[in-house]
Every structure is written in structure tokens, then in C-alpha cells.
XYZ file of C-alpha atoms in Angstrom:
578
model
C -0.006 0.047 0.031
C 2.810 2.352 0.769
C 4.247 1.777 -2.609
C 0.968 2.622 -4.223
C 0.357 5.685 -2.232
C 3.595 6.840 -3.882
C 1.953 6.881 -7.259
C -1.215 7.945 -5.857
C -0.784 10.872 -3.532
C -4.496 11.316 -3.236
C -4.438 8.169 -0.972
C -2.163 10.150 1.388
C -3.931 13.435 1.717
C -7.317 11.739 1.099
C -7.259 9.977 4.471
C -7.262 12.945 6.514
C -9.598 15.038 4.522
C -12.261 16.694 6.781
C -15.090 19.315 6.913
C -12.642 22.181 7.318
C -10.379 21.124 4.479
C -13.531 21.032 2.253
C -14.595 24.510 3.314
C -11.190 25.888 2.347
C -10.869 24.035 -0.871
C -14.370 25.280 -1.844
C -13.744 28.838 -1.371
C -10.389 28.619 -3.056
C -12.080 26.728 -6.182
C -14.532 29.619 -6.421
C -11.914 32.132 -6.378
C -9.883 30.441 -9.041
C -12.786 29.413 -11.213
C -13.704 33.131 -11.431
C -10.204 33.843 -12.439
C -10.073 31.215 -15.055
C -13.119 31.550 -17.045
C -11.739 34.647 -18.760
C -8.222 33.504 -18.448
C -8.804 30.091 -20.137
C -10.686 31.966 -23.601
C -7.532 34.278 -23.619
C -4.771 31.758 -23.523
C -6.966 29.564 -26.066
C -6.774 32.660 -28.234
C -3.218 32.871 -27.612
C -2.528 29.444 -28.668
C -4.477 29.989 -32.045
C -7.337 27.599 -30.797
C -11.016 28.119 -30.494
C -11.942 29.660 -27.049
C -13.486 26.534 -25.847
C -10.492 24.664 -25.850
C -9.011 26.762 -22.926
C -11.856 25.546 -20.849
C -11.552 22.059 -21.979
C -7.774 22.023 -21.186
C -8.761 23.316 -17.516
C -11.020 20.609 -16.806
C -9.648 16.822 -17.194
C -6.041 17.793 -16.702
C -7.029 19.464 -13.184
C -8.737 16.565 -11.895
C -6.039 14.002 -13.200
C -3.454 16.216 -11.403
C -5.369 15.979 -8.211
C -5.136 12.293 -8.252
C -1.535 12.248 -9.249
C 0.391 15.396 -8.152
C 1.849 15.996 -4.970
C 1.500 19.811 -4.664
C -1.392 20.838 -2.519
C -1.638 24.433 -3.951
C -0.374 23.864 -7.987
C -3.152 24.959 -10.195
C -2.974 23.033 -13.601
C -4.090 24.293 -16.862
C -3.309 26.638 -19.948
C -0.497 29.143 -19.265
C 0.811 31.953 -21.246
C 4.372 30.822 -22.213
C 3.094 27.130 -23.228
C 0.130 28.889 -25.136
C 2.938 30.780 -26.910
C 4.827 27.705 -27.653
C 1.822 25.760 -28.688
C 1.063 28.239 -31.157
C 4.587 28.375 -32.657
C 4.713 24.786 -32.994
C 1.496 23.806 -34.319
C 1.520 26.707 -36.577
C 4.427 25.261 -38.544
C 2.465 22.052 -39.331
C -1.298 23.211 -39.948
C -2.965 26.630 -40.831
C -4.742 28.265 -37.780
C -8.580 27.619 -37.882
C -8.421 24.309 -39.538
C -9.380 20.874 -38.181
C -5.546 19.779 -38.507
C -4.497 22.482 -36.260
C -6.724 21.378 -33.447
C -5.619 17.755 -34.035
C -1.721 19.021 -34.142
C -2.517 20.634 -30.701
C -4.068 17.555 -29.430
C -1.022 15.449 -30.826
C 1.415 18.095 -28.891
C -0.336 17.664 -25.723
C -0.189 13.737 -26.114
C 3.455 13.515 -27.094
C 4.128 16.092 -24.030
C 2.023 13.787 -21.625
C 3.731 10.832 -22.831
C 7.304 12.332 -22.337
C 6.511 13.817 -18.905
C 5.320 10.482 -18.009
C 8.183 8.496 -19.128
C 10.565 10.673 -17.501
C 8.497 10.377 -14.107
C 8.634 6.594 -14.522
C 12.205 6.467 -14.796
C 12.748 8.991 -12.084
C 14.659 11.606 -14.301
C 13.166 14.728 -12.977
C 16.657 16.009 -12.438
C 17.084 16.567 -16.150
C 15.059 19.916 -15.655
C 18.230 20.972 -13.687
C 20.009 21.231 -17.231
C 18.199 24.883 -17.514
C 19.557 27.402 -15.312
C 17.498 30.017 -13.561
C 19.212 32.883 -15.307
C 18.315 31.239 -18.650
C 14.815 30.439 -17.860
C 14.386 34.222 -16.558
C 15.572 35.348 -19.853
C 13.282 33.152 -21.833
C 10.299 33.980 -19.768
C 11.135 37.658 -20.102
C 11.451 37.359 -23.700
C 8.332 35.220 -24.079
C 6.179 37.798 -22.387
C 7.465 40.596 -24.794
C 6.630 38.445 -27.664
C 3.208 37.672 -26.072
C 2.334 41.095 -25.584
C 3.384 42.148 -29.171
C 1.421 39.177 -30.481
C -1.878 40.613 -29.010
C -1.694 44.015 -30.331
C -3.315 42.911 -33.645
C -6.373 42.206 -31.489
C -6.038 45.455 -29.555
C -5.980 47.258 -32.800
C -8.286 44.992 -34.911
C -5.994 44.158 -37.636
C -4.791 40.915 -39.162
C -0.979 41.055 -38.302
C 1.087 37.806 -37.963
C 4.478 36.462 -37.136
C 6.438 34.228 -34.539
C 9.163 36.585 -33.840
C 9.541 40.130 -32.813
C 10.856 41.607 -36.135
C 8.221 39.408 -38.071
C 5.404 40.875 -35.638
C 6.610 44.496 -36.025
C 7.042 44.391 -39.904
C 3.468 42.723 -40.172
C 1.857 45.399 -37.464
C 3.237 48.251 -39.911
C 2.206 46.740 -42.912
C -1.469 46.754 -41.578
C -1.593 49.713 -39.741
C -4.063 50.891 -42.346
C -6.498 48.546 -40.998
C -6.737 49.568 -37.486
C -10.252 49.796 -36.017
C -10.972 52.978 -33.751
C -13.502 51.055 -31.602
C -11.363 48.221 -31.127
C -8.598 50.505 -30.055
C -11.002 51.996 -27.577
C -12.358 48.754 -26.269
C -8.831 47.211 -25.676
C -7.205 50.298 -24.333
C -10.180 50.910 -21.656
C -10.029 46.936 -20.894
C -6.413 47.095 -20.667
C -6.253 50.206 -18.412
C -9.090 48.979 -16.119
C -7.350 45.529 -15.581
C -3.955 47.137 -14.647
C -5.809 49.530 -12.374
C -7.738 46.506 -10.747
C -4.165 44.689 -10.284
C -2.933 47.490 -8.258
C -5.640 49.732 -6.909
C -8.815 48.001 -6.557
C -8.000 45.685 -3.416
C -6.553 48.730 -1.445
C -9.738 50.937 -2.271
C -12.211 48.312 -1.191
C -9.850 47.644 1.949
C -10.247 51.400 2.616
C -13.994 51.278 2.060
C -14.303 48.726 4.886
C -14.749 45.452 2.809
C -13.117 42.402 4.560
C -9.888 40.974 3.231
C -11.484 37.822 1.728
C -14.348 39.904 -0.113
C -11.766 42.312 -1.517
C -9.481 39.569 -2.877
C -12.622 37.873 -4.395
C -13.601 41.020 -6.074
C -10.085 41.939 -7.353
C -9.819 38.152 -8.715
C -13.031 39.030 -10.659
C -11.669 42.042 -12.265
C -11.297 40.112 -15.578
C -14.761 39.039 -15.579
C -16.201 42.626 -15.086
C -14.045 43.693 -18.032
C -15.565 40.723 -20.064
C -19.268 41.348 -18.751
C -19.099 45.331 -19.759
C -17.562 44.823 -22.928
C -19.572 41.873 -24.196
C -22.651 44.054 -22.933
C -21.677 47.206 -24.909
C -20.829 45.188 -28.254
C -24.291 43.467 -27.795
C -26.243 46.815 -27.062
C -24.627 48.899 -29.736
C -24.109 46.271 -32.588
C -20.167 46.735 -32.731
C -19.742 43.786 -34.296
C -21.225 45.079 -37.075
C -18.771 47.973 -37.098
C -15.914 45.694 -37.423
C -15.272 44.722 -33.865
C -14.109 41.215 -33.861
C -16.005 38.958 -31.567
C -15.513 35.413 -29.807
C -18.744 34.042 -31.757
C -20.207 30.666 -31.276
C -18.714 28.464 -28.325
C -19.773 25.146 -28.195
C -22.274 24.484 -25.095
C -21.373 21.229 -23.439
C -18.602 19.059 -21.520
C -15.479 18.434 -23.142
C -15.904 15.967 -25.965
C -13.795 12.777 -26.395
C -10.991 13.557 -28.653
C -8.119 11.538 -30.391
C -4.580 12.933 -31.283
C -3.336 12.279 -34.555
C -0.697 9.411 -34.660
C 0.725 9.773 -38.088
C 4.358 9.310 -38.241
C 5.090 12.619 -40.091
C 3.142 14.584 -37.475
C 4.813 12.879 -34.771
C 8.039 13.454 -36.442
C 7.249 17.268 -36.458
C 6.126 17.845 -33.128
C 8.293 15.701 -31.206
C 11.083 18.178 -30.430
C 8.508 20.863 -29.662
C 6.909 18.710 -27.361
C 10.090 17.851 -25.539
C 11.018 21.470 -25.219
C 7.216 22.411 -23.933
C 7.653 19.595 -21.278
C 10.869 20.706 -19.985
C 9.775 24.439 -19.783
C 6.327 23.502 -18.287
C 7.927 21.003 -15.737
C 10.417 23.703 -14.524
C 8.006 26.527 -14.156
C 5.521 24.170 -12.452
C 7.937 22.498 -10.033
C 9.593 26.063 -9.117
C 5.825 27.319 -8.329
C 5.198 24.062 -6.334
C 8.387 23.927 -4.314
C 7.974 27.660 -3.423
C 4.336 27.192 -2.179
C 5.254 23.890 -0.513
C 7.811 25.644 1.488
C 5.667 27.996 3.362
C 3.780 25.382 4.711
C 6.677 23.355 5.418
C 5.262 20.634 2.974
C 7.441 18.998 0.434
C 6.966 17.892 -3.309
C 8.122 14.849 -5.227
C 9.599 16.191 -8.445
C 9.577 12.585 -10.317
C 5.802 12.256 -9.157
C 5.184 15.643 -10.413
C 6.118 14.543 -13.661
C 3.801 11.828 -13.684
C 1.029 14.241 -12.529
C 1.631 16.559 -15.315
C 2.143 13.624 -17.960
C -1.422 12.556 -16.908
C -2.624 16.094 -17.282
C -1.327 16.526 -20.451
C -2.475 13.035 -21.696
C -6.055 14.361 -20.155
C -6.026 17.297 -22.283
C -4.990 15.293 -25.399
C -8.073 13.158 -25.099
C -10.540 16.048 -24.020
C -10.296 18.596 -26.528
C -7.473 20.716 -24.901
C -3.865 21.383 -25.622
C -0.377 21.297 -23.614
C -1.049 22.535 -19.946
C 1.251 23.011 -16.733
C 1.054 24.317 -13.269
C 0.726 28.200 -13.596
C 2.275 30.922 -11.254
C -0.295 33.243 -11.070
C -3.601 30.759 -10.584
C -1.346 28.717 -8.211
C -0.479 31.730 -6.107
C -4.411 32.730 -6.213
C -5.037 29.318 -4.961
C -2.697 29.131 -2.138
C -3.714 32.794 -1.016
C -7.342 31.620 -1.243
C -6.883 28.868 1.489
C -6.689 25.925 -0.801
C -5.597 22.829 1.597
C -5.505 20.069 -0.951
C -5.486 19.172 -4.547
C -9.180 18.744 -4.234
C -9.513 22.696 -4.755
C -8.363 22.019 -8.010
C -11.026 19.256 -8.700
C -13.677 21.559 -7.468
C -12.318 24.066 -9.831
C -12.755 21.691 -12.769
C -16.383 21.355 -11.741
C -16.920 24.824 -11.376
C -15.535 25.183 -15.322
C -17.562 22.370 -16.351
C -20.691 23.948 -15.246
C -19.164 27.234 -17.164
C -18.804 25.191 -20.215
C -22.381 23.650 -20.194
C -24.368 26.915 -19.029
C -22.357 29.924 -19.568
C -20.668 29.943 -23.008
C -23.631 31.416 -24.950
C -22.959 34.651 -22.925
C -19.420 35.190 -24.404
C -20.908 35.142 -28.183
C -20.387 39.025 -28.098
C -17.162 38.990 -26.103
C -14.784 41.113 -28.093
C -11.512 39.435 -28.696
C -9.819 42.844 -27.788
C -10.830 42.411 -24.021
C -9.501 38.727 -24.172
C -6.137 40.259 -25.558
C -6.089 42.956 -22.994
C -6.383 40.085 -20.248
C -3.300 38.377 -21.926
C -1.150 41.610 -21.794
C -1.715 42.575 -18.399
C -1.045 39.006 -17.229
C 2.224 38.251 -19.360
C 3.769 41.908 -18.545
C 4.115 40.855 -14.947
C 6.615 37.976 -16.400
C 8.906 40.464 -17.920
C 11.882 41.162 -15.698
C 14.607 43.070 -17.107
C 16.046 43.517 -13.594
C 17.789 39.888 -14.274
C 20.400 41.583 -16.817
C 21.686 44.115 -13.994
C 21.604 41.355 -11.379
C 23.690 38.836 -13.509
C 25.794 41.745 -15.011
C 27.014 42.632 -11.401
C 27.252 38.957 -10.264
C 28.716 36.732 -13.102
C 29.346 37.932 -16.650
C 28.842 34.545 -18.063
C 25.396 34.271 -16.652
C 24.543 37.916 -18.168
C 25.845 36.520 -21.518
C 23.557 33.441 -21.292
C 20.415 35.746 -20.371
C 21.271 38.224 -22.763
C 21.702 35.680 -25.625
C 18.357 33.766 -24.667
C 16.445 36.963 -24.566
C 17.730 37.973 -28.042
C 17.506 34.770 -29.696
C 13.995 34.131 -28.538
C 12.811 37.531 -29.621
C 14.844 37.395 -33.042
C 14.277 33.800 -33.936
C 11.300 32.358 -32.043
C 10.437 30.701 -28.959
C 11.624 27.384 -30.051
C 15.105 28.438 -31.027
C 15.218 30.351 -27.765
C 14.451 27.604 -25.322
C 16.795 25.091 -27.568
C 19.306 27.686 -27.190
C 18.943 28.335 -23.508
C 19.378 24.513 -22.767
C 22.424 24.455 -24.946
C 23.859 27.765 -23.328
C 23.233 26.304 -19.704
C 24.915 23.100 -20.707
C 27.893 25.299 -22.351
C 28.022 27.430 -19.247
C 28.511 24.449 -16.946
C 31.104 23.050 -19.281
C 32.867 26.382 -19.304
C 32.845 26.786 -15.542
C 33.953 23.257 -14.832
C 36.493 23.384 -17.724
C 38.777 25.622 -15.291
C 38.297 24.519 -11.933
C 39.387 26.442 -9.091
C 42.767 25.110 -8.202
C 44.467 27.207 -5.044
C 47.879 26.942 -3.761
C 47.573 26.654 -0.094
C 49.856 26.983 2.949
C 49.713 26.343 6.647
C 47.873 29.017 9.012
C 50.558 29.469 11.824
C 49.172 27.761 15.228
C 46.773 25.601 13.453
C 46.229 22.499 11.303
C 44.355 24.231 8.614
C 45.463 25.287 5.101
C 44.484 28.392 3.186
C 44.880 30.119 -0.212
C 48.328 31.816 -0.243
C 46.822 34.807 -2.125
C 44.201 35.467 0.435
C 45.522 34.695 3.924
C 49.216 35.109 5.677
C 50.233 31.304 5.663
C 53.396 29.266 5.986
C 54.903 27.781 2.831
C 58.029 25.492 2.055
C 59.550 26.170 -1.127
C 60.350 22.455 -1.669
C 56.394 21.644 -1.430
C 53.857 22.644 -3.814
C 50.380 22.146 -2.040
C 47.462 22.481 -4.462
C 43.716 22.058 -3.418
C 41.389 21.061 -6.371
C 38.052 22.416 -5.687
C 36.216 20.547 -8.616
C 35.695 16.971 -9.352
C 37.933 15.873 -12.188
C 36.621 14.665 -15.515
C 37.291 15.014 -19.287
C 36.533 18.501 -19.632
C 38.891 19.808 -16.980
C 41.448 17.106 -16.499
C 43.890 18.782 -18.780
C 43.677 21.981 -17.159
C 45.166 20.635 -13.801
C 47.919 18.767 -15.666
C 49.021 22.005 -17.592
C 48.731 23.777 -14.306
C 51.367 21.569 -12.600
C 53.371 21.316 -15.740
C 53.694 25.296 -15.727
C 55.025 25.127 -11.949
C 57.512 22.559 -11.952
C 59.811 23.768 -14.773
C 63.466 22.364 -14.980
C 65.684 24.069 -12.096
C 62.994 24.871 -9.735
C 63.237 24.019 -6.079
C 60.002 22.046 -5.715
C 60.692 18.222 -4.425
C 57.013 17.262 -3.634
C 53.776 18.225 -5.279
C 50.541 17.591 -2.905
C 47.056 17.306 -4.451
C 44.540 18.106 -1.765
C 41.277 16.269 -3.026
C 38.853 17.187 -0.171
C 36.662 18.843 -2.758
C 36.877 15.975 -5.273
C 33.833 14.092 -5.485
C 34.860 11.920 -8.661
C 37.620 11.160 -11.035
C 36.713 9.752 -14.434
C 38.881 7.793 -16.891
C 40.163 10.797 -18.750
C 41.015 12.576 -15.353
C 42.776 9.332 -14.238
C 44.976 9.312 -17.393
C 45.910 12.726 -16.798
C 46.814 12.163 -13.235
C 48.821 9.147 -14.469
C 50.646 11.596 -16.990
C 51.286 13.825 -14.148
C 52.900 11.208 -12.123
C 55.225 10.002 -14.896
C 56.278 13.545 -15.557
C 57.008 14.471 -11.897
C 58.909 11.081 -11.602
C 61.028 12.022 -14.735
C 61.829 15.455 -12.693
C 62.539 13.666 -9.543
C 59.607 15.116 -7.907
C 56.944 13.244 -5.692
C 53.524 13.257 -6.250
C 51.217 12.907 -3.245
C 47.445 13.009 -2.372
C 45.633 14.157 0.764
C 42.137 14.108 2.176
C 40.888 11.613 -0.766
C 37.158 10.512 -0.232
C 36.094 6.996 0.206
C 34.217 6.620 -3.022
C 37.315 8.362 -5.040
C 39.691 5.903 -3.317
C 37.532 2.979 -3.894
C 37.802 3.725 -7.604
C 41.430 4.382 -7.669
C 42.055 1.092 -5.744
C 40.776 -0.771 -8.916
C 43.476 0.836 -11.340
C 47.197 0.728 -11.539
C 47.509 4.454 -10.377
C 48.185 3.990 -6.703
C 50.655 1.251 -7.238
C 52.550 3.449 -9.552
C 52.215 6.610 -7.587
C 55.693 7.810 -6.636
C 54.556 9.337 -3.507
C 52.027 8.512 -0.836
C 48.478 9.052 -0.036
C 47.756 11.128 3.206
C 44.736 11.049 5.362
C 44.965 14.768 5.947
C 47.007 17.717 4.417
C 48.330 18.468 7.478
C 50.012 14.890 7.794
C 51.425 15.340 4.528
C 52.831 18.705 5.421
C 54.347 17.405 8.492
C 56.068 14.496 6.579
C 57.367 16.568 3.617
C 58.045 20.222 4.535
C 61.896 20.367 4.954
C 62.957 23.562 6.322
C 63.464 24.095 9.858
C 61.083 26.972 10.012
C 58.406 25.272 8.404
C 58.908 22.389 10.844
C 58.524 24.680 13.724
C 55.292 26.405 12.230
C 53.791 22.739 11.772
C 54.713 21.945 15.426
């Protein structure tokens, strides 16, 4: 049963579910449902899909995550970045508005779900660590900019298109003559209102005496108010006949059973985008889940999260949706509203199902400009250029990674941007570890501690070169250590012993072993002894399996201090050691 609970977390929290948790979950579900109705419609628009696809993608996936997920506050569904990635990927294989486009979106969700599920079963959640935080921040910032610019066509009432910033700007410039003034007014007022709701409505309601809960609910319902007012205005004044684009007919009913396309050609075209969407979605989801779990001293299982998100995406694929993940904004709202368990998500799904059955006719006259305003206000909070300043001041390499990710995403598209981000993250790691920090160390007088000679006043011996290696040794950096020692022990030098302090070395791979053997042979030819100190047990176990220790012309010491006492020759150094 314990093993079963590992794969079905609902068996853990469900055993202690009580009336108080039910009450808190229901309140959170009402607030999140109110927020999600316009947001789901808007994100479907961003993905290039019919508006109902956003609601469908928020029903079955939420329920499946509640069964398989480990976070008690994460709210799963369509999010801005994944919606943009979906539009970019699907737009390359099918034309927007066609049946093939919808099938491709289902296939993308199916492939993403399958990939996430496979990673979870194989316990490979650590692979997400290949995306560094600066690169993720740069990608999300660039995506926020792209999303905002992609919605300008709806705010202006023009038919521009494009997947990169230059394409979008060029297309907008070519269609400026098509601007619909009424659409601009609706979009502008809706955007201004939503910005004000985010910043000013809650403080105003609190000043007027509203309770914190009521003020929070009314603030989250701001987009619903914008939807209601603009929809009513279009209907009353017949603005759709004056060029204002509206949502139109939205099928009324529960999510249908759908089948993704499984043709080899389609799968081949969407496989790589599906993998990228899975990784980005997982990183965003786990980051949010861990942050919220830490606030209540709870924990999540990243590998089980993969299974939960995989199940959610498979659910979207068979119920008319598209790729989903855990959203930051809705998860924070869910947490702040008092959600106790994943059941809050299931109740949210029920609320959205009711909306799909009963409320869709009410959005017939909803202007797409209002949905675009909802998206713009939501995604601009993702744009954070301060990461450039922070990385510039802390690490130029990380700054280059962030700047490159932003520029490539804006200039070449989101898929190239995220793929480049992964590549840059890996290259940064390889670059940093290819030049490991190796400090020459000496004895701190009166102690048994050794420190960097460039940072502390320490005792040294001209006949002993002590080097502390602060990195595991593997094929990328092995030659660096070899070259460093070679440069220090030129002919005629006074050095008689080289001590490699391995206290920070967790692994020595075969390439590094060959470099150590080469160092040993060269030093032997020069009449210099090679010694090791503070070698960790697992590293010693590996070295014992080779000829290296038998061929070593020096000794292996338990501590650096033992090596120093045995090898330091001058009387002054001996006195310092004593």
C-alpha cells in the first residue's frame, strides 16, 4: 500500500480530508474558477485555438493532477508561455482555424504527456536542472514581450501575424491602415481597467471597509467585470457590425472525447517542440510548487510531479485541450485563497464544467480585444529586465546567457530561444568546470588548517607545492590541472614534492585518471614526488581498482596536515607545523 501511495498521492491526503479542508478548498475553487473563465478563453486565443479549448484544457487535466500530483496548491491548466509555444509549434504544421490545427494541438499535448510520464517513471526529474535559472528568467522575459506584441493585432483590430519580434513589428506596420478605432478604444479601456484592478482595486476596497476575503474575491473577479461590460457594450450597440471582432459561437457542453493524430509525419514534426514544452512547463510548475510547499513546510516529489503533469497532458489530449502545466498566477491565487489539498483543483474543474455547459452562450459578443487585454496584463508581469542588471553585477557568463536567450527568443522565435537556452546552460556548466578553481595553499600558523596563499598569511615551503583542487575531475577539466602543474615545475625549480589536496573532489573519471597518471610520470622524470591528501572514500575505491596507486611515486595522506609534517623540509616550516 505504501508503494501504491507513492504513485497515487491522493491516497495520502485523502485519508485525513475533513470538513474544514473541504470548506477551504471550496472557497479557493470559487475564486480560482472566477479567475480562470476569462483567462482560459484568452490563453486559447493565444494558442491559436477556439476559445472553448482553453476551458476544456482546464477540466480533465486538473482532476488528473489532483489524483497524481504531490503539490497541494498547484493549479494546472493553460499558461501563457506554453500557449505561445503551442502556437509556434502547431503553426508550422497546420494552418490556424483548420481541423488539422486542432488535431496537431491534441497531438502536442499527447506527446508532451507521454514524455513527462516516461521521465517520471524513470525518475529523471533531475534533467530539468540543465536549464539554469538565469536562462529560464531570460526566456520567460522574452516570451512575455513576444506574447504582448502578438496581442497588439487584437487590440488594434488588424490581421498581423508572425512568431518573432521582427516579424510581428513588420506585419503590424504593414497593416496599420486596417486599425479599427472602436476596437482600439475597447482594448485600451479594458487594458487600463485591468492594470488598475491589479494595483488599485484591493486597497480601495479595504479603505471602504471590505473584508480581506471579499476584497480579494472582487479583485480576482476584475477580468470577469471587463468581460461582462465589454460584451454587453458590443451587444447593445451592435459593435460587431462596425468591425469589432468577437468570439462568436462557443460550443455548449462538456469536453468531448478526442483523439490525437498519430501519423509518423506529424509525430516527427512535433516531437522536439513537445519535449521543449515539457521541459519548460515542468521547470515552471516545479518552481511554483516548491515555493508554495515551502511556505507550509510541505514537500513535493519532482519525479511524481512529472507523472502528475504527464497524466494532465494526456487528459488534455483526449478531451479537446492542448498542453498544460502548473501556472504561477493561478497557483498563487489558489494558495492565497486557502486551498488545503488538490481537491480544490477538482472543485475548480467542476466549476469550469458548469461554465462550459451553461455560460458559453453569454460570451458570443465578447470582443477578442478584451481577451487580448487580459493576456497583455497577465504576461507583462513576467517581464523582468532586472535579471540583466543582477547577472551583470554578479557573473558576466550568466549575463551573456540571459542576454543571448532574450535576443535569440525575440529574434528567432520561442523554440530556438528555449533550445538555445538549454544549450547555453550546458555550455556554461562545461565552461565553468573546464577551468576548476585550484588554489595553492599554505599552513595557517598555530593551526592545522590550510588556506589560499593569495588570501591569507600562511606558512609555505619552497620545496613543497600544495594545491587544493576545488572541483571533481573529469574529461573537460583534466588537462587544465595537468597544464597547471607542468607550468609550476619547470626545470631548475626548488620543488621536490607536489601535494594534491582532494577534499573537494567527488569523482575522478577515466580521462582524469589518465591525466593523473601522466602527471605522475612527468614528475617522476623530474625527480619530484606526487602525493594525495584527504581523498574521499568513493574516489579511493575507484583508484584502488587501477594501477595508479601502485605506480604513484609518492604517498596518500589522511590529512593535508599529515602530508605537510612528513614533507616540509626547512626548520622554519617544521616549527610552524609543530
